[in-house]
Amino acid sequence: MAYDIQKIRSYFPILKRKVYTKPLVYLDNAASTQKPIQVLKAEERLHNDYYGNIHRAGHYMADKSTIDFEEVRGKVQQILNSPSREEVIFTKGTTESVNLVAYSFGERYIEEGDEIIVSEMEHHSNIVPWQLMAERKKAIIKVLPFNDNGELQLQKLDELITPRTKIIAVAHVSNVLGTVNPIREVIEKAHEKNVVVFIDGAQGIQHTSVDVQELDADFYAFSAHKAYGPNGVGVLYGKKSLLEEMPPYQGGGEMISEVTFEKTLFNELPYKFEAGTPNITGVIAFGASLDLLKEIGIENIAAWEKGLLDYATSGLKEIEGLTIYGESRNKSGVVAFNVEGIHFYDLGMLLDKMGIATRTGHHCADTVMQHYGIQGTLRISVGMYNTKEEIDLFIEALKKVIRFF
Amino acid sequence: MTIEEVQKQIIEEFSIYDDWMDKYQYLIELGNELEELPPEDKNEQNIIKGCQSRVWLVAEFKDGKIFFKGESDAIIVRGLVALLLRVVSGRTPKEILGNELFFIDELGLKQHLSPTRSNGLLAMIKQIRLYAVAFNRISVQGG
């Protein structure tokens, strides 16, 4: 089936708007994607028809909301091919998912002197929670480096893993370099030595199919808002055997089965990790974006986006003095670059004036910037609804902006 | 000229540009003309780190007036720094503390002062005021 780009774009009315009188070219999808009408309608339907607090009360509205909420858990289970729904936990976003694991896994498994490996290309969200835990537990953070092409130096993992290594945290796809990391190999190597692996899938799930069973992933986290869903919803997939042993992250409603002042009995999975009233609206609306991903097909989206990324990359390479950061063979979603002699802030600012939304700065990945000895980059990131015509507009605008200086 | 008059003069100068491109072209020109700080002044003490661009600010208190020098690694920000310095440098602390900076807003360049832009400019303005407060105390005590 051909990729019906016009139909897909019609789902996102915002794409028709203009900024500063110029047609919007939205190339900041790695920061957040736009929301399709299906998601907006699901939110509206909930609030017009049947909103109620979930898992509580025995009335029609609460029951209907609960059913829909739990149905989305099933959809997430499906997209990840998780063996059971108990292993799918809803959070606020990827960041909270990392914090949850860093805290609860740390409490259960990390002793003084234990080691945690993070890769050099991680987003701050997949570094800082581990540092906080390491500080608390007097554990040690070790770094798995990447080469100048932006590829993880996997061979170094063998020497990095010691008997004290407890967990490895690595991104599925880098938010700056675009590298699709060989997470299956990382997991294989780790599991040979009984080390657990946490995958940050914030840039993964929307660009490539994920099968946690095939990967044998211990943890996989992602955010709804980068996958055409609403803000404030994230997912943590975790293996039941681990989640069951880990203590709760936060206390509150829903996560308990019985409370006395002497002792509290915790609820079973996944509710043990879902304290308080969750983002009911967000989760239910997220179901609509998961349906859309399924309807179009992640493979089809991936192929379309690869076409865009290759097209943009070759266009960029024709520009004199332009350096691309991250030239891994297996790349997805983003291109980060600088133009010699021009600050990325200036480029991004003027592109914005021409209707092109890009991202500038360090992209919350200081260690990647340090690797290349730079302060930041300009970054474009594509989504399912971008077109080659938009890439043309971007390249043309970029050339015009460069002539400005 | 008072701080207010200089700001009005800048607004007047920009008023001939009705196109945003010309406006930015002029800002870039101003940025290019801004004298570079000597390397020894570009130190950790004088840097104002934004996650987008960096700004350096140096202050010297002489004869009751504060003389500012500044720079940025982004040229548009440099242009704005040049304008800011034109407004506030060589003024007494009281003048700085007693005046609002309205010209950036009036020029339609307010987005550069948005906290989310994080280009160091907003922090620079705050720092200018902090210098004014500190030197004001010195001049009151000393005088």
Coordinates of C-alpha atoms in Angstrom, one line a residue, chain B residues 6-62:
Chain B
V6 CA 19.0 56.6 24.1
Q7 CA 16.3 53.9 24.1
K8 CA 14.0 56.2 22.0
Q9 CA 16.9 57.0 19.7
I10 CA 17.5 53.2 19.1
I11 CA 13.8 52.7 18.4
E12 CA 13.9 55.6 15.9
E13 CA 17.0 54.1 14.2
F14 CA 15.2 50.8 13.8
S15 CA 12.0 52.3 12.6
I16 CA 13.3 52.7 9.0
Y17 CA 13.3 48.8 8.7
D18 CA 9.9 47.5 8.2
D19 CA 11.1 44.1 7.0
W20 CA 12.3 41.6 9.7
M21 CA 15.2 40.7 7.5
D22 CA 16.5 44.2 7.4
K23 CA 16.1 44.5 11.1
Y24 CA 18.2 41.4 11.7
Q25 CA 20.7 42.4 9.1
Y26 CA 21.2 45.6 11.1
L27 CA 21.5 43.7 14.4
I28 CA 24.1 41.4 12.8
E29 CA 26.0 44.5 11.6
L30 CA 25.9 45.9 15.2
G31 CA 27.1 42.5 16.4
N32 CA 30.0 42.5 14.0
E33 CA 31.0 46.1 15.0
L34 CA 31.0 45.3 18.8
E35 CA 34.5 45.3 20.1
E36 CA 35.8 41.9 21.1
L37 CA 36.5 41.3 24.7
P38 CA 40.2 40.5 25.5
P39 CA 40.6 36.7 26.1
E40 CA 41.4 37.2 29.7
D41 CA 38.0 38.8 30.3
K42 CA 36.2 35.8 28.8
N43 CA 36.7 33.8 32.0
E44 CA 34.4 31.8 34.3
Q45 CA 33.7 34.8 36.4
N46 CA 32.3 36.9 33.6
I47 CA 30.4 34.3 31.7
I48 CA 26.6 34.0 31.7
K49 CA 25.7 30.6 30.4
G50 CA 22.5 30.1 28.5
C51 CA 21.8 26.7 27.0
Q52 CA 21.6 28.4 23.6
S53 CA 24.4 31.0 23.6
R54 CA 26.9 32.4 26.0
V55 CA 27.3 36.0 27.1
W56 CA 30.2 37.6 28.9
L57 CA 29.8 40.8 30.9
V58 CA 32.5 42.9 32.5
A59 CA 31.8 45.8 34.8
E60 CA 34.2 48.6 36.0
F61 CA 33.2 51.2 38.5
K62 CA 34.9 54.6 37.8

